[in-house]
Amino acid sequence: VSDSQARWTIVGQGLAGTSLAWALWKSGQHFARIDRGHGGSSRVAAGMLNPITGKNFEPSWRLNEFLTPAVEFYEEVESWIGRKIWHPYPVLRLAETGKEWEKIRSKLSAPHVAPWVAQEVAPPPGWTGAVLLRGGGRLDTLSFIDGSRDFFTKHGIAHSSHHESSGPGVTTIHCDGSTGLISNRYGSHRCAKGEILTLHAPDWDDTRIRVGAGGWLVPVGHGNFKAGSTYEWNLLDELPTAQGRSKVEAICRKLGGDSFTVLDHQAGIRPILRRSQPLIGPLNDHEWMFNALGSKGSLYAPRMAMLLARWLVDGIEPDPELSFPCYLKSLERESGH
Ligand SMILES: Cc1cc2nc3c(=O)[nH]c(=O)nc-3n(C[C@H](O)[C@H](O)[C@H](O)COP(=O)(O)OP(=O)(O)OC[C@H]3O[C@@H](n4cnc5c(N)ncnc54)[C@H](O)[C@@H]3O)c2cc1C
């Protein structure tokens, strides 16, 4: 299918490219989509959105600005594609050691953390402390990507599996995830491979996301869960390994228990430039980028896409912290050039 009026070509239809397609669609733009149809980290991701993360128990970067637009966006897309994609869940954050629990507890009433704290709860056996968080959930990434693809195809938006050079007057926006980063198109990267299991465990509590022991367990319905994950910076391929599987199985035993069956084992590469802080912006006169969603594509993709569409279509620049050209300048300043 081709659209002779297309002004934009989006390369990549993971969370970044699909969110951008919606933002351009909503502003009445003509665009074409390119995607290989396989690989990429969005198809592997658990889609979990957890407001307060990490060992330091801190809100995700610029959380207040990104969370509500993300949830509103997914709910709006549901109404367009007629499929449920956003599943809100409380997040049960568990602490293994006394030291870890002390850190978490010391922050529960801090003004930047307290709005996300639903309540402190009794820890399950084997854990030192537990707190229930609000605002979390799971994006069904496959339903989002495939449902959007079907919608755009039905509405005549061009799609192809490979990118040839764009014609005159067409701007290409690279939303190519780790493929783009590993090609060093954007300078040095910090991409990290991750492995994830899909489990069947009908006896486990499927009313909450569980986070602890350096991993997570996300209910996906029908007694199934996604569990992860590992971080590997050196061997960047999309191949599951026995070592990765046993690491994630150990997380599963701690978070869920011993009785589960592994249904699937996958690996993907998180696109990272500087932690999970995405970037958008022009590369030259006819090419732009949207990348570096890191471990938190579900949280950041929708609003970044909206800001990028505004920049592309209306020329309104986002604040410098989100801009790829500004990021490059800051690197140059740091290196003294
Ligand atoms: C194991 C694991 C678990 C994760 N869990 C979560 C989670 O729970 N929550 C969360 O928010 N995030 C999670 N992430 C991170 C999440 O996957 C990323 O933040 C997000 O998916 C990145 O989206 P993207 O669109 O930038 O990249 P991708 O999803 O990689 O999309 C890039 C697309 O571009 C295509 N492409 C690239 N080059 C070309 C080309 N030349 N021609 C055609 N097509 C091309 C690829 O095939 C791919 O489809 C996880 C990641 C991993 C690895």
Short mmCIF file of C-alpha atoms and ligand atoms in Angstrom, two decimals:
data_model
loop_
_atom_site.label_atom_id
_atom_site.label_comp_id
_atom_site.label_asym_id
_atom_site.label_seq_id
_atom_site.Cartn_x
_atom_site.Cartn_y
_atom_site.Cartn_z
CA VAL A 1 0.00 0.00 0.00
CA SER A 2 1.38 3.47 -0.69
CA ASP A 3 0.10 6.91 0.24
CA SER A 4 1.37 9.50 -2.23
CA GLN A 5 0.43 12.26 0.22
CA ALA A 6 2.51 10.77 3.07
CA ARG A 7 4.71 13.45 4.59
CA TRP A 8 6.23 11.24 7.28
CA THR A 9 7.75 7.76 7.30
CA ILE A 10 7.99 6.06 10.69
CA VAL A 11 10.64 3.33 10.83
CA GLY A 12 9.85 0.90 13.65
CA GLN A 13 6.48 0.03 15.17
CA GLY A 14 7.35 -0.82 18.76
CA LEU A 15 5.99 1.32 21.60
CA ALA A 16 7.77 4.42 20.25
CA GLY A 17 6.73 4.13 16.60
CA THR A 18 3.17 3.00 17.37
CA SER A 19 2.64 5.84 19.85
CA LEU A 20 3.98 8.30 17.28
CA ALA A 21 1.66 6.88 14.62
CA TRP A 22 -1.30 7.64 16.90
CA ALA A 23 -0.06 11.15 17.65
CA LEU A 24 0.29 11.90 13.90
CA TRP A 25 -3.04 10.25 13.16
CA LYS A 26 -4.76 12.40 15.77
CA SER A 27 -3.32 15.55 14.21
CA GLY A 28 -4.59 14.55 10.77
CA GLN A 29 -1.16 13.82 9.23
CA HIS A 30 -0.43 11.46 6.34
CA PHE A 31 2.29 8.97 7.21
CA ALA A 32 3.68 5.56 6.26
CA ARG A 33 4.83 2.79 8.63
CA ILE A 34 7.85 0.54 8.25
CA ASP A 35 8.46 -2.43 10.52
CA ARG A 36 10.20 -5.77 10.16
CA GLY A 37 7.30 -7.39 12.01
CA HIS A 38 9.56 -9.41 14.34
CA GLY A 39 12.14 -8.75 17.06
CA GLY A 40 12.30 -5.55 19.10
CA SER A 41 11.86 -5.21 22.82
CA SER A 42 8.23 -4.05 22.89
CA ARG A 43 7.04 -7.49 21.76
CA VAL A 44 8.93 -9.08 24.68
CA ALA A 45 8.25 -6.50 27.43
CA ALA A 46 5.94 -7.23 30.36
CA GLY A 47 4.46 -3.74 29.87
CA MET A 48 4.56 -3.13 33.62
CA LEU A 49 4.20 0.41 34.87
CA ASN A 50 5.43 0.80 38.44
CA PRO A 51 5.47 4.38 39.78
CA ILE A 52 8.15 3.92 42.48
CA THR A 53 11.10 1.84 41.40
CA GLY A 54 14.57 0.60 42.18
CA LYS A 55 16.64 -0.06 45.25
CA ASN A 56 16.30 3.60 46.19
CA PHE A 57 12.51 3.46 46.10
CA GLU A 58 12.18 6.67 44.11
CA PRO A 59 9.48 7.84 41.67
CA SER A 60 10.38 7.30 38.01
CA TRP A 61 11.97 10.32 36.29
CA ARG A 62 9.32 13.04 35.70
CA LEU A 63 6.61 10.57 36.73
CA ASN A 64 3.90 13.16 37.44
CA GLU A 65 4.15 14.54 33.95
CA PHE A 66 4.13 11.19 32.11
CA LEU A 67 1.86 8.80 34.03
CA THR A 68 -1.57 10.39 33.55
CA PRO A 69 -1.08 11.08 29.82
CA ALA A 70 0.08 7.46 29.36
CA VAL A 71 -3.00 5.96 31.02
CA GLU A 72 -5.35 8.39 29.22
CA PHE A 73 -3.67 7.56 25.92
CA TYR A 74 -4.00 3.77 26.37
CA GLU A 75 -7.65 4.12 27.35
CA GLU A 76 -8.29 6.26 24.27
CA VAL A 77 -6.54 3.73 22.00
CA GLU A 78 -8.71 0.98 23.51
CA SER A 79 -11.78 2.83 22.29
CA TRP A 80 -10.31 3.15 18.76
CA ILE A 81 -9.10 -0.43 18.35
CA GLY A 82 -11.87 -2.12 20.37
CA ARG A 83 -9.37 -4.15 22.47
CA LYS A 84 -8.45 -3.94 26.13
CA ILE A 85 -4.78 -2.99 26.46
CA TRP A 86 -4.42 -1.20 29.82
CA HIS A 87 -4.86 -3.24 33.01
CA PRO A 88 -4.50 -1.24 36.25
CA TYR A 89 -3.01 -3.19 39.17
CA PRO A 90 -1.81 -2.28 42.64
CA VAL A 91 1.93 -2.93 43.03
CA LEU A 92 3.06 -4.90 46.07
CA ARG A 93 6.63 -3.82 46.81
CA LEU A 94 8.40 -6.35 49.01
CA ALA A 95 11.60 -5.88 51.02
CA GLU A 96 13.93 -8.82 51.64
CA THR A 97 16.29 -7.43 54.24
CA GLY A 98 15.84 -5.17 57.26
CA LYS A 99 18.11 -2.58 55.64
CA GLU A 100 16.03 -2.51 52.46
CA TRP A 101 12.81 -2.15 54.43
CA GLU A 102 14.28 0.67 56.54
CA LYS A 103 15.08 2.61 53.35
CA ILE A 104 11.58 2.07 51.93
CA ARG A 105 9.87 2.87 55.20
CA SER A 106 11.85 6.07 55.68
CA LYS A 107 10.41 7.35 52.40
CA LEU A 108 6.76 6.34 52.73
CA SER A 109 5.59 9.71 53.99
CA ALA A 110 7.99 11.85 51.93
CA PRO A 111 5.95 14.35 49.86
CA HIS A 112 7.21 13.01 46.51
CA VAL A 113 6.48 9.37 47.43
CA ALA A 114 3.39 9.50 49.69
CA PRO A 115 0.82 10.11 46.89
CA TRP A 116 1.73 6.70 45.42
CA VAL A 117 1.53 4.80 48.71
CA ALA A 118 -1.82 3.06 49.26
CA GLN A 119 -0.92 1.33 52.52
CA GLU A 120 1.71 -0.59 54.43
CA VAL A 121 0.69 -4.28 54.60
CA ALA A 122 1.84 -7.34 56.54
CA PRO A 123 4.74 -8.96 54.66
CA PRO A 124 4.21 -12.52 53.41
CA PRO A 125 6.40 -15.23 55.04
CA GLY A 126 10.07 -14.82 54.15
CA TRP A 127 9.86 -11.03 53.62
CA THR A 128 10.74 -8.24 56.03
CA GLY A 129 8.34 -5.54 54.88
CA ALA A 130 5.67 -4.80 52.28
CA VAL A 131 3.86 -1.78 50.93
CA LEU A 132 1.05 -1.46 48.42
CA LEU A 133 1.47 1.23 45.76
CA ARG A 134 -1.18 2.86 43.59
CA GLY A 135 -0.97 4.12 40.00
CA GLY A 136 0.61 0.99 38.50
CA GLY A 137 -0.58 -1.45 35.89
CA ARG A 138 0.24 -3.41 32.78
CA LEU A 139 0.11 -2.45 29.15
CA ASP A 140 -0.62 -5.45 26.95
CA THR A 141 2.12 -4.44 24.52
CA LEU A 142 1.27 -7.06 21.88
CA SER A 143 -2.40 -6.09 21.78
CA PHE A 144 -1.42 -2.42 21.60
CA ILE A 145 1.01 -2.96 18.70
CA ASP A 146 -1.03 -5.52 16.75
CA GLY A 147 -4.38 -3.80 17.39
CA SER A 148 -2.94 -0.46 16.25
CA ARG A 149 -1.35 -2.07 13.18
CA ASP A 150 -4.71 -3.58 12.17
CA PHE A 151 -6.49 -0.27 12.76
CA PHE A 152 -4.06 1.74 10.62
CA THR A 153 -4.04 -0.88 7.88
CA LYS A 154 -7.83 -0.81 7.81
CA HIS A 155 -7.70 2.97 7.47
CA GLY A 156 -5.34 2.79 4.50
CA ILE A 157 -2.12 3.91 6.24
CA ALA A 158 0.78 2.53 4.20
CA HIS A 159 2.88 -0.25 5.70
CA SER A 160 6.02 -2.03 4.54
CA SER A 161 8.54 -4.41 6.10
CA HIS A 162 11.63 -2.59 4.90
CA HIS A 163 12.71 1.00 4.40
CA GLU A 164 13.87 2.25 1.05
CA SER A 165 14.95 5.87 0.69
CA SER A 166 12.08 8.28 1.23
CA GLY A 167 10.99 10.51 -1.64
CA PRO A 168 11.49 14.28 -1.69
CA GLY A 169 9.48 16.14 0.91
CA VAL A 170 9.16 13.05 3.13
CA THR A 171 10.73 13.10 6.59
CA THR A 172 11.85 9.80 8.14
CA ILE A 173 11.47 9.32 11.88
CA HIS A 174 13.64 6.51 13.23
CA CYS A 175 11.87 4.67 16.05
CA ASP A 176 14.16 1.69 15.66
CA GLY A 177 14.92 0.89 19.30
CA SER A 178 18.13 -0.99 20.09
CA THR A 179 18.82 -1.67 16.37
CA GLY A 180 19.37 2.05 15.86
CA LEU A 181 21.35 2.48 19.07
CA ILE A 182 23.65 -0.47 18.41
CA SER A 183 24.42 0.89 14.93
CA ASN A 184 25.96 3.85 16.85
CA ARG A 185 23.83 6.31 14.93
CA TYR A 186 23.25 8.19 18.20
CA GLY A 187 26.68 7.87 19.82
CA SER A 188 27.63 5.49 22.59
CA HIS A 189 24.75 3.60 24.20
CA ARG A 190 24.00 1.53 27.33
CA CYS A 191 21.59 -1.02 25.80
CA ALA A 192 20.87 -3.96 28.11
CA LYS A 193 19.64 -7.41 27.16
CA GLY A 194 16.85 -8.80 29.35
CA GLU A 195 15.26 -12.23 29.65
CA ILE A 196 11.66 -12.86 30.63
CA LEU A 197 9.52 -15.92 31.37
CA THR A 198 5.81 -16.51 30.86
CA LEU A 199 4.46 -18.83 33.56
CA HIS A 200 1.32 -20.72 34.40
CA ALA A 201 0.65 -20.65 38.14
CA PRO A 202 -3.11 -20.87 38.73
CA ASP A 203 -2.73 -20.90 42.53
CA TRP A 204 -0.83 -17.61 42.78
CA ASP A 205 -2.42 -14.26 43.70
CA ASP A 206 -3.21 -12.57 40.40
CA THR A 207 -4.68 -9.37 41.82
CA ARG A 208 -1.38 -7.50 42.20
CA ILE A 209 1.94 -6.92 40.52
CA ARG A 210 4.71 -8.08 42.85
CA VAL A 211 8.12 -6.39 42.94
CA GLY A 212 11.05 -7.55 45.07
CA ALA A 213 14.26 -9.61 45.14
CA GLY A 214 15.50 -7.64 42.13
CA GLY A 215 12.63 -8.78 39.94
CA TRP A 216 8.90 -8.72 39.30
CA LEU A 217 5.86 -10.85 38.65
CA VAL A 218 3.05 -9.42 36.54
CA PRO A 219 -0.37 -11.13 36.19
CA VAL A 220 -1.50 -11.44 32.57
CA GLY A 221 -4.76 -13.36 33.03
CA HIS A 222 -5.88 -17.04 32.94
CA GLY A 223 -3.48 -17.96 35.77
CA ASN A 224 -0.49 -16.75 33.73
CA PHE A 225 2.27 -14.32 34.71
CA LYS A 226 5.23 -12.55 33.13
CA ALA A 227 8.35 -12.70 35.30
CA GLY A 228 11.68 -10.97 34.96
CA SER A 229 14.21 -9.90 34.50
CA THR A 230 17.95 -9.95 33.86
CA TYR A 231 20.38 -7.22 32.79
CA GLU A 232 23.28 -8.03 30.48
CA TRP A 233 25.32 -5.28 28.80
CA ASN A 234 27.94 -7.25 26.90
CA LEU A 235 26.23 -9.86 24.78
CA LEU A 236 23.49 -7.95 22.98
CA ASP A 237 21.47 -10.57 21.13
CA GLU A 238 17.83 -11.60 21.42
CA LEU A 239 18.56 -15.23 22.36
CA PRO A 240 17.25 -16.74 25.61
CA THR A 241 19.93 -18.48 27.72
CA ALA A 242 19.88 -21.25 30.34
CA GLN A 243 21.61 -18.90 32.80
CA GLY A 244 18.98 -16.18 32.25
CA ARG A 245 16.20 -18.68 32.73
CA SER A 246 17.57 -19.94 36.04
CA LYS A 247 18.00 -16.35 37.32
CA VAL A 248 14.38 -15.51 36.51
CA GLU A 249 13.15 -18.84 37.92
CA ALA A 250 14.89 -17.95 41.20
CA ILE A 251 13.01 -14.62 41.25
CA CYS A 252 9.75 -16.50 40.57
CA ARG A 253 10.32 -18.88 43.49
CA LYS A 254 10.90 -15.96 45.84
CA LEU A 255 7.99 -13.84 44.62
CA GLY A 256 5.43 -16.56 43.88
CA GLY A 257 6.47 -19.97 45.19
CA ASP A 258 7.65 -23.32 43.85
CA SER A 259 4.63 -24.43 41.86
CA PHE A 260 4.70 -23.00 38.35
CA THR A 261 5.13 -24.17 34.77
CA VAL A 262 7.23 -22.19 32.31
CA LEU A 263 5.25 -21.58 29.12
CA ASP A 264 7.67 -19.33 27.28
CA HIS A 265 11.16 -17.82 27.58
CA GLN A 266 12.16 -14.74 25.57
CA ALA A 267 14.91 -12.14 25.40
CA GLY A 268 15.01 -8.57 24.16
CA ILE A 269 17.29 -5.54 24.21
CA ARG A 270 16.29 -2.43 26.14
CA PRO A 271 17.17 0.71 24.15
CA ILE A 272 19.20 2.85 26.58
CA LEU A 273 21.25 6.02 26.12
CA ARG A 274 21.12 7.54 29.62
CA ARG A 275 19.12 5.43 32.11
CA SER A 276 15.41 5.22 31.19
CA GLN A 277 15.24 8.76 29.87
CA PRO A 278 13.97 8.93 26.28
CA LEU A 279 14.99 11.46 23.63
CA ILE A 280 13.41 12.95 20.52
CA GLY A 281 14.63 15.33 17.84
CA PRO A 282 16.09 16.03 14.42
CA LEU A 283 19.22 14.28 13.10
CA ASN A 284 19.40 16.34 9.89
CA ASP A 285 17.02 18.09 7.45
CA HIS A 286 15.00 15.00 6.65
CA GLU A 287 15.61 12.51 9.49
CA TRP A 288 14.47 12.51 13.14
CA MET A 289 14.78 10.10 16.04
CA PHE A 290 12.60 8.83 18.92
CA ASN A 291 14.50 6.35 21.06
CA ALA A 292 16.06 5.46 24.42
CA LEU A 293 12.86 4.43 26.22
CA GLY A 294 15.03 2.19 28.40
CA SER A 295 13.18 -0.11 30.80
CA LYS A 296 10.10 2.12 30.92
CA GLY A 297 8.59 2.38 27.46
CA SER A 298 5.01 1.97 28.76
CA LEU A 299 5.38 5.06 30.92
CA TYR A 300 7.25 7.35 28.55
CA ALA A 301 6.19 6.49 24.97
CA PRO A 302 2.77 8.21 24.83
CA ARG A 303 3.70 11.71 26.00
CA MET A 304 7.07 11.69 24.22
CA ALA A 305 5.18 10.81 21.00
CA MET A 306 2.75 13.65 21.58
CA LEU A 307 5.61 16.13 22.12
CA LEU A 308 7.42 14.84 19.04
CA ALA A 309 4.32 15.21 16.85
CA ARG A 310 3.92 18.76 18.10
CA TRP A 311 7.56 19.49 17.26
CA LEU A 312 7.32 17.88 13.80
CA VAL A 313 4.00 19.37 12.80
CA ASP A 314 3.90 22.75 14.57
CA GLY A 315 7.60 23.37 15.21
CA ILE A 316 7.08 23.57 19.00
CA GLU A 317 10.25 22.33 20.73
CA PRO A 318 10.01 20.41 24.01
CA ASP A 319 12.16 21.38 26.96
CA PRO A 320 15.88 20.75 26.39
CA GLU A 321 16.05 17.71 28.68
CA LEU A 322 13.96 15.74 26.16
CA SER A 323 15.75 16.97 23.04
CA PHE A 324 18.35 14.83 21.28
CA PRO A 325 20.31 17.81 19.83
CA CYS A 326 20.50 19.33 23.36
CA TYR A 327 21.65 15.97 24.74
CA LEU A 328 24.44 15.85 22.13
CA LYS A 329 25.51 19.39 23.08
CA SER A 330 25.61 18.45 26.76
CA LEU A 331 27.86 15.47 25.92
CA GLU A 332 30.19 17.79 23.98
CA ARG A 333 30.31 20.20 26.94
CA GLU A 334 31.11 17.31 29.31
CA SER A 335 33.93 16.08 27.11
CA GLY A 336 35.31 19.63 26.82
CA HIS A 337 34.83 20.09 23.05
C1 LIG B 1 12.89 -8.47 29.09
C2 LIG B 1 12.34 -7.07 29.00
C3 LIG B 1 11.28 -6.70 29.80
C4 LIG B 1 10.77 -5.41 29.74
N1 LIG B 1 9.71 -5.10 30.55
C5 LIG B 1 9.20 -3.85 30.49
C6 LIG B 1 8.10 -3.51 31.32
O1 LIG B 1 7.59 -4.33 32.08
N2 LIG B 1 7.63 -2.23 31.24
C7 LIG B 1 8.15 -1.30 30.38
O2 LIG B 1 7.67 -0.17 30.35
N3 LIG B 1 9.20 -1.61 29.59
C8 LIG B 1 9.73 -2.85 29.63
N4 LIG B 1 10.79 -3.16 28.83
C9 LIG B 1 11.37 -2.09 28.01
C10 LIG B 1 10.56 -1.88 26.73
O3 LIG B 1 10.58 -3.06 26.00
C11 LIG B 1 11.14 -0.70 25.94
O4 LIG B 1 11.19 0.47 26.71
C12 LIG B 1 10.29 -0.40 24.70
O5 LIG B 1 9.65 -1.52 24.23
C13 LIG B 1 11.14 0.17 23.57
O6 LIG B 1 10.31 0.47 22.48
P1 LIG B 1 10.87 0.97 21.10
O7 LIG B 1 9.69 1.17 20.22
O8 LIG B 1 11.80 2.10 21.29
O9 LIG B 1 11.80 -0.23 20.57
P2 LIG B 1 11.40 -1.66 19.95
O10 LIG B 1 10.25 -2.25 20.65
O11 LIG B 1 12.65 -2.46 19.92
O12 LIG B 1 10.91 -1.33 18.50
C14 LIG B 1 11.76 -1.06 17.41
C15 LIG B 1 11.11 -1.64 16.19
O13 LIG B 1 11.82 -1.20 15.04
C16 LIG B 1 11.95 -2.26 14.13
N5 LIG B 1 13.08 -1.92 13.28
C17 LIG B 1 14.33 -1.56 13.68
N6 LIG B 1 15.09 -1.27 12.60
C18 LIG B 1 14.29 -1.44 11.51
C19 LIG B 1 14.48 -1.30 10.12
N7 LIG B 1 15.65 -0.90 9.61
N8 LIG B 1 13.46 -1.58 9.28
C20 LIG B 1 12.25 -1.97 9.76
N9 LIG B 1 12.00 -2.10 11.09
C21 LIG B 1 13.00 -1.84 11.94
C22 LIG B 1 12.15 -3.47 15.04
O14 LIG B 1 11.86 -4.66 14.36
C23 LIG B 1 11.15 -3.17 16.17
O15 LIG B 1 9.88 -3.65 15.85
C24 LIG B 1 11.32 -4.46 28.84
C25 LIG B 1 12.37 -4.83 28.02
C26 LIG B 1 12.88 -6.13 28.08
C27 LIG B 1 14.00 -6.52 27.17
#
